[in-house]
């Protein structure tokens, strides 16, 4: 072969080889990058799974402990309550109705009732199974619990606004438990407003469709949530209130999660806290009607 075409042929072959090598390297690099991305997303999925497991474990062990405590304390507490009530009756029968001893016994009765109420909440914390759930209209149950809470908020001089959709909002829930969640959120909101000493205290509850589900928001014009406690709000027994149990929000979370929903907290743009409960929507209206009849 004459030298010029040979040199051309050799140069073209070399260029071709270089091109093929570079293509192969690019392919290899792309495959490696894909693998790394897959591994990262697998690690992230594992981390999320572990977080969920740790959370479930925490909820379960807290639940078991709560159930044990509630069981052990119920009997002595009932005895304390009935003995104190009997003491008051004996005092009254002996003309000591408003005496200091009656005042002491009345305080005992009041505190024993408070402790019993705490036990009820502890028991509720253990939770029931989602098997009791049916498809219910969230709008109706939010309206019901808002009407109930209004009595307490009126007494405390706090305005309670409600914004509900015109159409039914079907979701698979236990309505009593969902009412308990909204009630807890409204009560916390009212506490926050009171603590902030607002003259124009206001709590607003809204229910609106969100994607295929529903979002219930409870917002207040209290002082908001300090950033350092924001990550701890849903921990069992976390409370910033002097007489707080710290079970309200963790109970709300375990209830909502049992119905495949979620609950989150943030500070509103205009101050105050905003709690959002998200629940998946249910499609079968017939089932809803049967369940709510
Ligand atoms: P508790 O009401 O017994 O303290 P919760 O679990 O219901 O228990 O609430 C935990 C904590 O979350 C409260 O002590 C409070 O610090 C904070 N929190 C709850 N709701 C609000 C709110 N609307 N605004 C500000 N902080 C709140």
PDB file of N, CA and C in Angstrom, residues 226-276:
ATOM      1  N   UNK A 226     -41.649  26.753  69.136  1.00  0.00           N
ATOM      2  CA  UNK A 226     -40.216  27.064  69.092  1.00  0.00           C
ATOM      3  C   UNK A 226     -39.474  26.017  68.251  1.00  0.00           C
ATOM      4  N   UNK A 227     -38.565  26.448  67.351  1.00  0.00           N
ATOM      5  CA  UNK A 227     -37.907  25.505  66.429  1.00  0.00           C
ATOM      6  C   UNK A 227     -37.224  24.346  67.151  1.00  0.00           C
ATOM      7  N   UNK A 228     -36.699  24.588  68.373  1.00  0.00           N
ATOM      8  CA  UNK A 228     -35.961  23.508  69.047  1.00  0.00           C
ATOM      9  C   UNK A 228     -36.886  22.379  69.523  1.00  0.00           C
ATOM     10  N   UNK A 229     -38.200  22.671  69.680  1.00  0.00           N
ATOM     11  CA  UNK A 229     -39.068  21.566  70.132  1.00  0.00           C
ATOM     12  C   UNK A 229     -39.856  20.944  68.973  1.00  0.00           C
ATOM     13  N   UNK A 230     -39.793  21.604  67.815  1.00  0.00           N
ATOM     14  CA  UNK A 230     -40.533  21.105  66.641  1.00  0.00           C
ATOM     15  C   UNK A 230     -40.262  19.612  66.359  1.00  0.00           C
ATOM     16  N   UNK A 231     -38.986  19.138  66.388  1.00  0.00           N
ATOM     17  CA  UNK A 231     -38.761  17.719  66.093  1.00  0.00           C
ATOM     18  C   UNK A 231     -39.244  16.773  67.197  1.00  0.00           C
ATOM     19  N   UNK A 232     -39.594  17.308  68.381  1.00  0.00           N
ATOM     20  CA  UNK A 232     -39.934  16.422  69.508  1.00  0.00           C
ATOM     21  C   UNK A 232     -41.434  16.361  69.809  1.00  0.00           C
ATOM     22  N   UNK A 233     -42.231  17.168  69.065  1.00  0.00           N
ATOM     23  CA  UNK A 233     -43.655  17.303  69.394  1.00  0.00           C
ATOM     24  C   UNK A 233     -44.394  15.983  69.501  1.00  0.00           C
ATOM     25  N   UNK A 234     -44.073  15.041  68.585  1.00  0.00           N
ATOM     26  CA  UNK A 234     -44.861  13.804  68.524  1.00  0.00           C
ATOM     27  C   UNK A 234     -44.276  12.688  69.391  1.00  0.00           C
ATOM     28  N   UNK A 235     -43.236  13.022  70.157  1.00  0.00           N
ATOM     29  CA  UNK A 235     -42.655  12.016  71.067  1.00  0.00           C
ATOM     30  C   UNK A 235     -43.600  11.793  72.243  1.00  0.00           C
ATOM     31  N   UNK A 236     -43.818  10.521  72.625  1.00  0.00           N
ATOM     32  CA  UNK A 236     -44.665  10.297  73.793  1.00  0.00           C
ATOM     33  C   UNK A 236     -44.044  10.951  75.027  1.00  0.00           C
ATOM     34  N   UNK A 237     -44.880  11.529  75.849  1.00  0.00           N
ATOM     35  CA  UNK A 237     -44.501  12.181  77.110  1.00  0.00           C
ATOM     36  C   UNK A 237     -43.682  13.457  76.919  1.00  0.00           C
ATOM     37  N   UNK A 238     -43.622  13.980  75.681  1.00  0.00           N
ATOM     38  CA  UNK A 238     -42.984  15.287  75.529  1.00  0.00           C
ATOM     39  C   UNK A 238     -44.040  16.368  75.736  1.00  0.00           C
ATOM     40  N   UNK A 239     -43.781  17.256  76.691  1.00  0.00           N
ATOM     41  CA  UNK A 239     -44.720  18.339  76.946  1.00  0.00           C
ATOM     42  C   UNK A 239     -43.968  19.566  77.429  1.00  0.00           C
ATOM     43  N   UNK A 240     -44.435  20.748  77.017  1.00  0.00           N
ATOM     44  CA  UNK A 240     -43.813  21.966  77.539  1.00  0.00           C
ATOM     45  C   UNK A 240     -44.745  22.615  78.557  1.00  0.00           C
ATOM     46  N   UNK A 241     -45.882  21.909  78.840  1.00  0.00           N
ATOM     47  CA  UNK A 241     -46.846  22.487  79.789  1.00  0.00           C
ATOM     48  C   UNK A 241     -46.576  21.946  81.187  1.00  0.00           C
ATOM     49  N   UNK A 242     -46.738  22.795  82.204  1.00  0.00           N
ATOM     50  CA  UNK A 242     -46.434  22.352  83.566  1.00  0.00           C
ATOM     51  C   UNK A 242     -47.215  21.095  83.972  1.00  0.00           C
ATOM     52  N   UNK A 243     -48.505  21.020  83.540  1.00  0.00           N
ATOM     53  CA  UNK A 243     -49.290  19.841  83.927  1.00  0.00           C
ATOM     54  C   UNK A 243     -49.604  18.969  82.708  1.00  0.00           C
ATOM     55  N   UNK A 244     -48.776  19.084  81.664  1.00  0.00           N
ATOM     56  CA  UNK A 244     -49.033  18.331  80.427  1.00  0.00           C
ATOM     57  C   UNK A 244     -48.615  16.875  80.546  1.00  0.00           C
ATOM     58  N   UNK A 245     -49.375  16.006  79.873  1.00  0.00           N
ATOM     59  CA  UNK A 245     -49.039  14.580  79.854  1.00  0.00           C
ATOM     60  C   UNK A 245     -48.090  14.273  78.696  1.00  0.00           C
ATOM     61  N   UNK A 246     -48.199  15.076  77.636  1.00  0.00           N
ATOM     62  CA  UNK A 246     -47.359  14.844  76.466  1.00  0.00           C
ATOM     63  C   UNK A 246     -47.742  13.618  75.663  1.00  0.00           C
ATOM     64  N   UNK A 247     -49.016  13.206  75.817  1.00  0.00           N
ATOM     65  CA  UNK A 247     -49.443  12.033  75.039  1.00  0.00           C
ATOM     66  C   UNK A 247     -50.379  12.406  73.890  1.00  0.00           C
ATOM     67  N   UNK A 248     -50.917  13.634  73.943  1.00  0.00           N
ATOM     68  CA  UNK A 248     -51.924  14.033  72.954  1.00  0.00           C
ATOM     69  C   UNK A 248     -51.460  13.857  71.512  1.00  0.00           C
ATOM     70  N   UNK A 249     -50.339  14.475  71.189  1.00  0.00           N
ATOM     71  CA  UNK A 249     -49.896  14.455  69.791  1.00  0.00           C
ATOM     72  C   UNK A 249     -49.398  13.080  69.374  1.00  0.00           C
ATOM     73  N   UNK A 250     -48.756  12.356  70.298  1.00  0.00           N
ATOM     74  CA  UNK A 250     -48.265  11.035  69.894  1.00  0.00           C
ATOM     75  C   UNK A 250     -49.455  10.100  69.685  1.00  0.00           C
ATOM     76  N   UNK A 251     -50.523  10.314  70.472  1.00  0.00           N
ATOM     77  CA  UNK A 251     -51.745   9.529  70.262  1.00  0.00           C
ATOM     78  C   UNK A 251     -52.365   9.887  68.902  1.00  0.00           C
ATOM     79  N   UNK A 252     -52.417  11.188  68.608  1.00  0.00           N
ATOM     80  CA  UNK A 252     -52.952  11.638  67.310  1.00  0.00           C
ATOM     81  C   UNK A 252     -52.181  10.958  66.176  1.00  0.00           C
ATOM     82  N   UNK A 253     -50.860  10.953  66.310  1.00  0.00           N
ATOM     83  CA  UNK A 253     -50.032  10.383  65.247  1.00  0.00           C
ATOM     84  C   UNK A 253     -50.309   8.889  65.076  1.00  0.00           C
ATOM     85  N   UNK A 254     -50.412   8.163  66.198  1.00  0.00           N
ATOM     86  CA  UNK A 254     -50.608   6.715  66.050  1.00  0.00           C
ATOM     87  C   UNK A 254     -51.994   6.421  65.463  1.00  0.00           C
ATOM     88  N   UNK A 255     -52.996   7.229  65.808  1.00  0.00           N
ATOM     89  CA  UNK A 255     -54.340   7.015  65.238  1.00  0.00           C
ATOM     90  C   UNK A 255     -54.310   7.279  63.726  1.00  0.00           C
ATOM     91  N   UNK A 256     -53.789   8.434  63.363  1.00  0.00           N
ATOM     92  CA  UNK A 256     -53.800   8.833  61.953  1.00  0.00           C
ATOM     93  C   UNK A 256     -53.013   7.836  61.096  1.00  0.00           C
ATOM     94  N   UNK A 257     -51.887   7.372  61.636  1.00  0.00           N
ATOM     95  CA  UNK A 257     -51.072   6.421  60.863  1.00  0.00           C
ATOM     96  C   UNK A 257     -51.772   5.084  60.698  1.00  0.00           C
ATOM     97  N   UNK A 258     -52.596   4.726  61.679  1.00  0.00           N
ATOM     98  CA  UNK A 258     -53.342   3.469  61.554  1.00  0.00           C
ATOM     99  C   UNK A 258     -54.303   3.524  60.362  1.00  0.00           C
ATOM    100  N   UNK A 259     -54.712   4.735  59.988  1.00  0.00           N
ATOM    101  CA  UNK A 259     -55.609   4.855  58.826  1.00  0.00           C
ATOM    102  C   UNK A 259     -54.837   5.334  57.598  1.00  0.00           C
ATOM    103  N   UNK A 260     -53.544   5.008  57.584  1.00  0.00           N
ATOM    104  CA  UNK A 260     -52.661   5.322  56.454  1.00  0.00           C
ATOM    105  C   UNK A 260     -52.548   6.813  56.184  1.00  0.00           C
ATOM    106  N   UNK A 261     -52.750   7.604  57.213  1.00  0.00           N
ATOM    107  CA  UNK A 261     -52.629   9.046  57.042  1.00  0.00           C
ATOM    108  C   UNK A 261     -51.347   9.545  57.684  1.00  0.00           C
ATOM    109  N   UNK A 262     -51.221  10.870  57.755  1.00  0.00           N
ATOM    110  CA  UNK A 262     -50.036  11.452  58.386  1.00  0.00           C
ATOM    111  C   UNK A 262     -50.454  12.730  59.104  1.00  0.00           C
ATOM    112  N   UNK A 263     -49.584  13.160  60.004  1.00  0.00           N
ATOM    113  CA  UNK A 263     -49.854  14.423  60.709  1.00  0.00           C
ATOM    114  C   UNK A 263     -48.554  15.210  60.754  1.00  0.00           C
ATOM    115  N   UNK A 264     -48.631  16.506  60.530  1.00  0.00           N
ATOM    116  CA  UNK A 264     -47.409  17.307  60.574  1.00  0.00           C
ATOM    117  C   UNK A 264     -47.694  18.638  61.260  1.00  0.00           C
ATOM    118  N   UNK A 265     -46.612  19.261  61.717  1.00  0.00           N
ATOM    119  CA  UNK A 265     -46.753  20.539  62.415  1.00  0.00           C
ATOM    120  C   UNK A 265     -45.778  21.532  61.823  1.00  0.00           C
ATOM    121  N   UNK A 266     -46.215  22.760  61.714  1.00  0.00           N
ATOM    122  CA  UNK A 266     -45.296  23.816  61.259  1.00  0.00           C
ATOM    123  C   UNK A 266     -45.774  25.150  61.822  1.00  0.00           C
ATOM    124  N   UNK A 267     -44.960  26.153  61.634  1.00  0.00           N
ATOM    125  CA  UNK A 267     -45.394  27.490  62.054  1.00  0.00           C
ATOM    126  C   UNK A 267     -46.015  28.192  60.862  1.00  0.00           C
ATOM    127  N   UNK A 268     -47.133  28.849  61.097  1.00  0.00           N
ATOM    128  CA  UNK A 268     -47.842  29.528  60.017  1.00  0.00           C
ATOM    129  C   UNK A 268     -47.098  30.776  59.572  1.00  0.00           C
ATOM    130  N   UNK A 269     -47.407  31.232  58.360  1.00  0.00           N
ATOM    131  CA  UNK A 269     -46.729  32.412  57.814  1.00  0.00           C
ATOM    132  C   UNK A 269     -46.989  33.646  58.686  1.00  0.00           C
ATOM    133  N   UNK A 270     -48.205  33.717  59.265  1.00  0.00           N
ATOM    134  CA  UNK A 270     -48.532  34.900  60.082  1.00  0.00           C
ATOM    135  C   UNK A 270     -48.383  34.614  61.577  1.00  0.00           C
ATOM    136  N   UNK A 271     -47.502  33.658  61.910  1.00  0.00           N
ATOM    137  CA  UNK A 271     -47.320  33.293  63.320  1.00  0.00           C
ATOM    138  C   UNK A 271     -48.322  32.234  63.718  1.00  0.00           C
ATOM    139  N   UNK A 272     -48.179  31.687  64.912  1.00  0.00           N
ATOM    140  CA  UNK A 272     -49.077  30.625  65.349  1.00  0.00           C
ATOM    141  C   UNK A 272     -48.681  29.299  64.730  1.00  0.00           C
ATOM    142  N   UNK A 273     -49.312  28.232  65.240  1.00  0.00           N
ATOM    143  CA  UNK A 273     -48.967  26.889  64.750  1.00  0.00           C
ATOM    144  C   UNK A 273     -50.019  26.391  63.768  1.00  0.00           C
ATOM    145  N   UNK A 274     -49.590  25.527  62.851  1.00  0.00           N
ATOM    146  CA  UNK A 274     -50.526  24.891  61.918  1.00  0.00           C
ATOM    147  C   UNK A 274     -50.281  23.387  61.980  1.00  0.00           C
ATOM    148  N   UNK A 275     -51.306  22.632  62.347  1.00  0.00           N
ATOM    149  CA  UNK A 275     -51.215  21.174  62.344  1.00  0.00           C
ATOM    150  C   UNK A 275     -52.053  20.663  61.180  1.00  0.00           C
ATOM    151  N   UNK A 276     -51.483  19.752  60.388  1.00  0.00           N
ATOM    152  CA  UNK A 276     -52.213  19.225  59.230  1.00  0.00           C
ATOM    153  C   UNK A 276     -52.317  17.709  59.330  1.00  0.00           C
TER     154      UNK A 276
END
